[in-house]
Amino acid sequence: MRRALPAAGLLGAGIAIYSAAWALSLSRARTAARARLLAHPVRRMALSHGEVAYVDCGPQPSGGGSGFDPGSGCETILSVHGLYGGYDQALDSVGSLVEHCRVIAPSRFGYPGSAVRGDGSPAAQAAVFAALLDRLGIERVFVLGASAGGTPAIRFALDHPERVSGLILLSSAAPWPSRPATPPGRMGPPAIMNHDWIMWLLSPFFSPVLGMDPRTIHGMLPLSERRTGADIDASITNRDMAVHFEDYPIEELKPPVLLLHARNDRVAPFAPPAGHVQSSMHRYPDLTTSIFPTGGHLITGHGRQLEEAIRRFIGQHAG
């Protein structure tokens, strides 16, 4: 018993030290994440439903507000971010393309700085994109939908085909190949996970479970700024192409589509039975693909090839 007491004391002290270090590392990560959000040149626009936060950067077309300058070759990309994103993630998705294109990178409903319209449906999200572009005087864009942002990007291309020069789907949610017999339930993390300390605790499992670097957590913080949007995505956005299957006539898409995906993506699986990216490709009337054997959901290690594929696609369909 006398030997057990010191051992228990040492164990307790060790746990206390570990807990303090863990809390300190989370606190520092949260502070750094907030600083990164504030470092972006974010703008805010008041629309009829509330504010939208966005970043507008890159070369600005000199040919007016059309979004395209025939002389400079400058195109405009509307970047639509995924789950746990915001204007920061939307900007990250385009990489160095911001050196060649004007980029409009808004936060979707419930993400940093953006209010929610109605039930937050993809149709409502697409309507807000249109209103934002109207206010900016931009007529046509290339739409890049990443991950969960693919659904509202597809919705925008269906609802406003005259405004879309091309649709770029990056590790995107995919249309269903046919109407599912039973509509899926919640498609995303449970709401209880949308807290910094829980996600920080789970981040070491990102690699074995999701095939993503645990450091991805740094781009998700602070979850207090993304919690509402993440819940909308899991409960509404990600289910919409299945629940409202007939409202997504992919076969009637007017804009050309570029699909970029990794075969080993565990978040948006490429092949059946886990996923339906591959099995729904036949539905696109004008499809170009760039499929990578590795890279996971973030298509890690293929940044240069991704950007080259996107630049070729934009060059082919510019103006």
Short mmCIF file of C-alpha atoms in Angstrom, two decimals:
data_model
loop_
_atom_site.label_atom_id
_atom_site.label_comp_id
_atom_site.label_asym_id
_atom_site.label_seq_id
_atom_site.Cartn_x
_atom_site.Cartn_y
_atom_site.Cartn_z
CA MET A 1 0.00 0.00 0.00
CA ARG A 2 2.82 2.38 0.89
CA ARG A 3 4.45 1.77 -2.50
CA ALA A 4 1.13 2.21 -4.33
CA LEU A 5 0.50 5.68 -2.94
CA PRO A 6 3.62 7.31 -4.48
CA ALA A 7 2.95 5.50 -7.77
CA ALA A 8 -0.61 6.82 -7.83
CA GLY A 9 0.67 10.29 -7.07
CA LEU A 10 3.15 10.13 -9.94
CA LEU A 11 0.44 8.88 -12.29
CA GLY A 12 -1.87 11.69 -11.25
CA ALA A 13 0.88 14.26 -11.73
CA GLY A 14 1.65 12.83 -15.16
CA ILE A 15 -1.98 13.04 -16.20
CA ALA A 16 -2.20 16.62 -14.93
CA ILE A 17 0.94 17.63 -16.86
CA TYR A 18 -0.29 15.94 -20.04
CA SER A 19 -3.72 17.58 -19.72
CA ALA A 20 -2.16 21.01 -19.22
CA ALA A 21 0.11 20.54 -22.24
CA TRP A 22 -2.84 19.31 -24.33
CA ALA A 23 -4.97 22.32 -23.34
CA LEU A 24 -2.08 24.70 -24.05
CA SER A 25 -1.49 23.25 -27.52
CA LEU A 26 -5.20 23.59 -28.35
CA SER A 27 -5.26 27.15 -27.06
CA ARG A 28 -2.30 28.08 -29.22
CA ALA A 29 -3.79 26.39 -32.28
CA ARG A 30 -7.09 28.18 -31.76
CA THR A 31 -5.34 31.56 -31.43
CA ALA A 32 -3.30 30.93 -34.59
CA ALA A 33 -6.44 29.87 -36.48
CA ARG A 34 -8.29 33.06 -35.54
CA ALA A 35 -5.26 35.11 -36.62
CA ARG A 36 -5.25 33.38 -40.02
CA LEU A 37 -8.94 34.15 -40.51
CA LEU A 38 -8.39 37.81 -39.68
CA ALA A 39 -5.34 38.03 -41.94
CA HIS A 40 -7.44 37.54 -45.08
CA PRO A 41 -8.71 40.68 -46.85
CA VAL A 42 -12.30 39.73 -46.05
CA ARG A 43 -15.16 41.92 -47.20
CA ARG A 44 -18.76 41.89 -46.04
CA MET A 45 -21.80 42.53 -48.15
CA ALA A 46 -25.32 43.04 -46.81
CA LEU A 47 -27.82 41.15 -48.95
CA SER A 48 -31.57 40.79 -48.42
CA HIS A 49 -31.15 37.80 -46.06
CA GLY A 50 -28.16 39.13 -44.14
CA GLU A 51 -24.40 39.48 -44.48
CA VAL A 52 -22.10 37.46 -46.70
CA ALA A 53 -18.36 37.41 -45.98
CA TYR A 54 -16.09 36.92 -48.97
CA VAL A 55 -12.63 37.51 -50.35
CA ASP A 56 -12.20 39.14 -53.77
CA CYS A 57 -8.62 38.90 -54.95
CA GLY A 58 -6.34 38.20 -57.88
CA PRO A 59 -6.02 40.23 -61.10
CA GLN A 60 -9.09 42.38 -61.70
CA PRO A 61 -10.43 42.37 -65.28
CA SER A 62 -9.96 45.68 -67.05
CA GLY A 63 -12.71 44.93 -69.52
CA GLY A 64 -15.57 45.85 -67.17
CA GLY A 65 -17.66 43.79 -64.81
CA SER A 66 -18.20 40.76 -67.01
CA GLY A 67 -15.56 38.74 -65.18
CA PHE A 68 -13.56 38.26 -68.38
CA ASP A 69 -11.05 40.51 -70.10
CA PRO A 70 -10.37 39.19 -73.63
CA GLY A 71 -7.14 41.17 -73.75
CA SER A 72 -5.62 39.87 -70.53
CA GLY A 73 -7.15 36.39 -70.50
CA CYS A 74 -8.32 36.99 -66.96
CA GLU A 75 -11.22 34.79 -65.89
CA THR A 76 -13.18 34.87 -62.66
CA ILE A 77 -13.53 31.80 -60.42
CA LEU A 78 -16.31 31.54 -57.87
CA SER A 79 -14.78 29.18 -55.29
CA VAL A 80 -17.30 27.22 -53.19
CA HIS A 81 -15.75 25.62 -50.11
CA GLY A 82 -16.54 22.36 -48.39
CA LEU A 83 -17.40 21.11 -44.91
CA TYR A 84 -15.71 22.95 -42.01
CA GLY A 85 -14.66 25.67 -44.45
CA GLY A 86 -15.21 29.36 -45.02
CA TYR A 87 -13.75 32.08 -47.20
CA ASP A 88 -10.29 30.96 -46.07
CA GLN A 89 -10.76 27.40 -47.31
CA ALA A 90 -12.42 28.66 -50.50
CA LEU A 91 -9.29 30.68 -51.21
CA ASP A 92 -7.01 27.74 -50.35
CA SER A 93 -8.87 25.57 -52.88
CA VAL A 94 -7.68 27.65 -55.85
CA GLY A 95 -4.00 27.64 -54.84
CA SER A 96 -1.78 29.67 -57.17
CA LEU A 97 -4.64 30.11 -59.65
CA VAL A 98 -5.24 33.37 -57.79
CA GLU A 99 -2.17 34.69 -59.63
CA HIS A 100 -3.94 34.25 -62.97
CA CYS A 101 -7.66 34.59 -62.19
CA ARG A 102 -9.87 36.85 -60.19
CA VAL A 103 -11.22 34.76 -57.31
CA ILE A 104 -14.47 35.33 -55.44
CA ALA A 105 -14.31 33.19 -52.31
CA PRO A 106 -17.43 33.51 -50.12
CA SER A 107 -18.29 31.80 -46.86
CA ARG A 108 -21.39 29.66 -47.33
CA PHE A 109 -24.32 29.76 -44.91
CA GLY A 110 -23.28 29.47 -41.28
CA TYR A 111 -19.57 29.69 -41.98
CA PRO A 112 -17.31 32.60 -40.90
CA GLY A 113 -19.16 35.88 -41.38
CA SER A 114 -22.13 34.62 -43.40
CA ALA A 115 -25.77 34.52 -42.31
CA VAL A 116 -28.22 31.74 -43.16
CA ARG A 117 -31.07 32.19 -45.61
CA GLY A 118 -34.21 30.13 -45.04
CA ASP A 119 -33.44 26.47 -44.39
CA GLY A 120 -29.95 26.79 -45.85
CA SER A 121 -30.72 24.59 -48.86
CA PRO A 122 -28.33 24.38 -51.85
CA ALA A 123 -30.94 26.26 -53.91
CA ALA A 124 -30.86 29.10 -51.39
CA GLN A 125 -27.06 29.02 -51.40
CA ALA A 126 -27.05 29.27 -55.21
CA ALA A 127 -29.46 32.23 -55.05
CA VAL A 128 -27.08 34.05 -52.72
CA PHE A 129 -24.14 33.37 -55.06
CA ALA A 130 -26.14 34.96 -57.87
CA ALA A 131 -27.02 37.98 -55.73
CA LEU A 132 -23.39 38.41 -54.69
CA LEU A 133 -22.20 38.31 -58.32
CA ASP A 134 -24.94 40.77 -59.29
CA ARG A 135 -23.74 43.25 -56.69
CA LEU A 136 -20.16 42.80 -57.85
CA GLY A 137 -21.17 43.34 -61.48
CA ILE A 138 -19.90 39.92 -62.60
CA GLU A 139 -21.88 38.21 -65.35
CA ARG A 140 -20.04 34.90 -65.89
CA VAL A 141 -17.71 32.77 -63.79
CA PHE A 142 -16.05 29.42 -63.60
CA VAL A 143 -17.49 27.72 -60.52
CA LEU A 144 -15.19 25.53 -58.43
CA GLY A 145 -17.03 23.31 -55.96
CA ALA A 146 -14.85 21.50 -53.43
CA SER A 147 -16.08 18.56 -51.35
CA ALA A 148 -19.47 19.44 -49.80
CA GLY A 149 -19.40 22.67 -51.83
CA GLY A 150 -19.95 20.58 -54.95
CA THR A 151 -23.68 20.32 -54.32
CA PRO A 152 -24.41 24.09 -54.22
CA ALA A 153 -21.97 24.54 -57.12
CA ILE A 154 -23.94 22.03 -59.21
CA ARG A 155 -27.18 23.69 -58.08
CA PHE A 156 -25.86 27.08 -59.25
CA ALA A 157 -24.88 25.64 -62.65
CA LEU A 158 -28.35 24.13 -63.07
CA ASP A 159 -30.20 27.27 -61.94
CA HIS A 160 -27.99 29.84 -63.69
CA PRO A 161 -26.35 28.11 -66.69
CA GLU A 162 -26.00 31.40 -68.55
CA ARG A 163 -23.65 32.62 -65.82
CA VAL A 164 -21.35 29.58 -65.73
CA SER A 165 -18.49 29.24 -68.22
CA GLY A 166 -17.49 25.93 -66.66
CA LEU A 167 -18.05 23.81 -63.56
CA ILE A 168 -15.00 22.42 -61.73
CA LEU A 169 -15.69 19.65 -59.20
CA LEU A 170 -12.75 19.13 -56.84
CA SER A 171 -13.03 16.03 -54.62
CA SER A 172 -16.69 16.92 -54.83
CA ALA A 173 -19.89 15.40 -53.60
CA ALA A 174 -21.30 13.49 -56.56
CA PRO A 175 -24.79 13.15 -58.02
CA TRP A 176 -26.41 9.81 -57.39
CA PRO A 177 -26.44 7.50 -60.43
CA SER A 178 -30.12 6.79 -59.78
CA ARG A 179 -32.71 7.67 -57.18
CA PRO A 180 -31.87 5.80 -53.95
CA ALA A 181 -34.55 3.45 -52.68
CA THR A 182 -34.29 5.02 -49.24
CA PRO A 183 -33.18 8.64 -48.76
CA PRO A 184 -30.02 8.81 -46.67
CA GLY A 185 -30.06 10.20 -43.17
CA ARG A 186 -27.54 12.66 -41.83
CA MET A 187 -24.46 12.73 -44.07
CA GLY A 188 -21.69 14.19 -41.96
CA PRO A 189 -20.31 14.31 -38.45
CA PRO A 190 -22.82 14.46 -35.57
CA ALA A 191 -23.36 17.93 -34.15
CA ILE A 192 -21.64 16.98 -30.89
CA MET A 193 -18.31 16.78 -32.75
CA ASN A 194 -18.45 20.43 -33.79
CA HIS A 195 -16.41 21.69 -30.85
CA ASP A 196 -12.73 22.57 -30.86
CA TRP A 197 -11.69 20.30 -28.00
CA ILE A 198 -13.53 17.23 -29.34
CA MET A 199 -12.16 17.62 -32.86
CA TRP A 200 -8.66 18.31 -31.49
CA LEU A 201 -8.92 15.11 -29.44
CA LEU A 202 -9.98 13.15 -32.54
CA SER A 203 -7.48 14.67 -34.97
CA PRO A 204 -4.83 11.92 -34.48
CA PHE A 205 -7.36 9.53 -36.05
CA PHE A 206 -7.78 11.63 -39.22
CA SER A 207 -5.07 9.64 -40.99
CA PRO A 208 -6.23 6.04 -40.32
CA VAL A 209 -9.94 6.84 -40.62
CA LEU A 210 -10.15 9.60 -43.24
CA GLY A 211 -6.79 9.32 -44.97
CA MET A 212 -6.07 12.97 -44.09
CA ASP A 213 -3.11 14.55 -42.34
CA PRO A 214 -3.98 15.21 -38.67
CA ARG A 215 -2.70 18.76 -39.20
CA THR A 216 -5.84 19.37 -41.26
CA ILE A 217 -7.43 20.27 -37.91
CA HIS A 218 -5.60 23.61 -37.96
CA GLY A 219 -7.63 24.72 -40.98
CA MET A 220 -10.91 23.73 -39.29
CA LEU A 221 -10.48 25.81 -36.15
CA PRO A 222 -12.18 27.69 -34.65
CA LEU A 223 -15.25 25.48 -34.91
CA SER A 224 -17.37 28.09 -33.14
CA GLU A 225 -17.21 30.01 -36.46
CA ARG A 226 -18.08 26.96 -38.58
CA ARG A 227 -20.44 24.96 -36.39
CA THR A 228 -23.72 26.20 -37.90
CA GLY A 229 -22.51 25.68 -41.46
CA ALA A 230 -21.20 22.20 -40.71
CA ASP A 231 -24.58 21.20 -39.26
CA ILE A 232 -26.40 22.56 -42.34
CA ASP A 233 -24.07 20.58 -44.61
CA ALA A 234 -24.52 17.33 -42.68
CA SER A 235 -28.30 17.60 -42.33
CA ILE A 236 -29.30 19.36 -45.59
CA THR A 237 -26.60 20.07 -48.20
CA ASN A 238 -24.96 16.64 -48.43
CA ARG A 239 -28.32 14.84 -48.67
CA ASP A 240 -29.95 17.14 -51.20
CA MET A 241 -28.98 15.38 -54.44
CA ALA A 242 -30.49 12.16 -53.06
CA VAL A 243 -33.56 13.55 -51.25
CA HIS A 244 -34.46 15.79 -54.22
CA PHE A 245 -33.08 13.55 -56.94
CA GLU A 246 -35.46 14.81 -59.66
CA ASP A 247 -34.38 18.40 -59.01
CA TYR A 248 -30.86 17.56 -60.19
CA PRO A 249 -31.19 16.67 -63.90
CA ILE A 250 -27.45 16.33 -64.41
CA GLU A 251 -28.05 15.15 -67.98
CA GLU A 252 -29.30 18.68 -68.77
CA LEU A 253 -26.26 20.56 -67.46
CA LYS A 254 -25.30 23.23 -69.98
CA PRO A 255 -21.80 24.22 -68.80
CA PRO A 256 -18.86 21.87 -69.42
CA VAL A 257 -17.62 20.02 -66.34
CA LEU A 258 -14.12 19.19 -65.11
CA LEU A 259 -14.04 16.45 -62.48
CA LEU A 260 -10.91 16.11 -60.32
CA HIS A 261 -10.79 13.22 -57.85
CA ALA A 262 -8.49 10.68 -56.20
CA ARG A 263 -9.33 6.99 -56.34
CA ASN A 264 -8.35 6.52 -52.69
CA ASP A 265 -10.56 9.35 -51.36
CA ARG A 266 -12.18 8.07 -48.15
CA VAL A 267 -14.32 11.14 -47.50
CA ALA A 268 -16.02 11.23 -50.91
CA PRO A 269 -15.28 7.68 -52.12
CA PHE A 270 -14.67 7.33 -55.83
CA ALA A 271 -15.97 3.85 -56.61
CA PRO A 272 -18.91 1.66 -55.51
CA PRO A 273 -20.08 0.39 -53.15
CA ALA A 274 -18.89 3.12 -50.77
CA GLY A 275 -19.16 5.99 -53.26
CA HIS A 276 -20.76 6.94 -56.54
CA VAL A 277 -18.40 9.47 -58.14
CA GLN A 278 -17.38 6.97 -60.81
CA SER A 279 -20.83 5.45 -61.34
CA SER A 280 -22.47 8.85 -61.91
CA MET A 281 -19.98 10.13 -64.52
CA HIS A 282 -22.20 9.00 -67.39
CA ARG A 283 -24.80 11.58 -66.37
CA TYR A 284 -22.67 14.60 -67.33
CA PRO A 285 -23.25 15.61 -70.97
CA ASP A 286 -19.87 17.37 -71.36
CA LEU A 287 -17.30 15.91 -68.96
CA THR A 288 -13.52 16.12 -68.70
CA THR A 289 -11.86 14.08 -65.97
CA SER A 290 -8.52 14.08 -64.20
CA ILE A 291 -8.42 11.09 -61.86
CA PHE A 292 -5.45 10.51 -59.56
CA PRO A 293 -4.51 7.10 -58.11
CA THR A 294 -3.46 8.59 -54.76
CA GLY A 295 -3.76 11.77 -52.74
CA GLY A 296 -6.89 11.17 -50.72
CA HIS A 297 -9.61 13.76 -50.26
CA LEU A 298 -7.16 16.66 -50.47
CA ILE A 299 -5.39 15.05 -53.50
CA THR A 300 -2.14 15.63 -51.64
CA GLY A 301 1.04 15.60 -53.72
CA HIS A 302 -0.67 16.52 -56.98
CA GLY A 303 -1.08 20.28 -56.59
CA ARG A 304 0.79 21.15 -59.77
CA GLN A 305 -1.16 18.66 -61.91
CA LEU A 306 -4.44 19.89 -60.43
CA GLU A 307 -3.73 23.50 -61.27
CA GLU A 308 -2.50 22.60 -64.76
CA ALA A 309 -5.71 20.65 -65.43
CA ILE A 310 -7.84 23.55 -64.22
CA ARG A 311 -5.89 26.10 -66.27
CA ARG A 312 -6.26 23.95 -69.42
CA PHE A 313 -9.98 23.65 -68.80
CA ILE A 314 -10.37 27.39 -68.27
CA GLY A 315 -8.32 28.09 -71.38
CA GLN A 316 -10.50 25.80 -73.48
CA HIS A 317 -13.76 27.38 -72.30
CA ALA A 318 -12.76 30.99 -71.63
CA GLY A 319 -15.00 33.79 -72.79
#
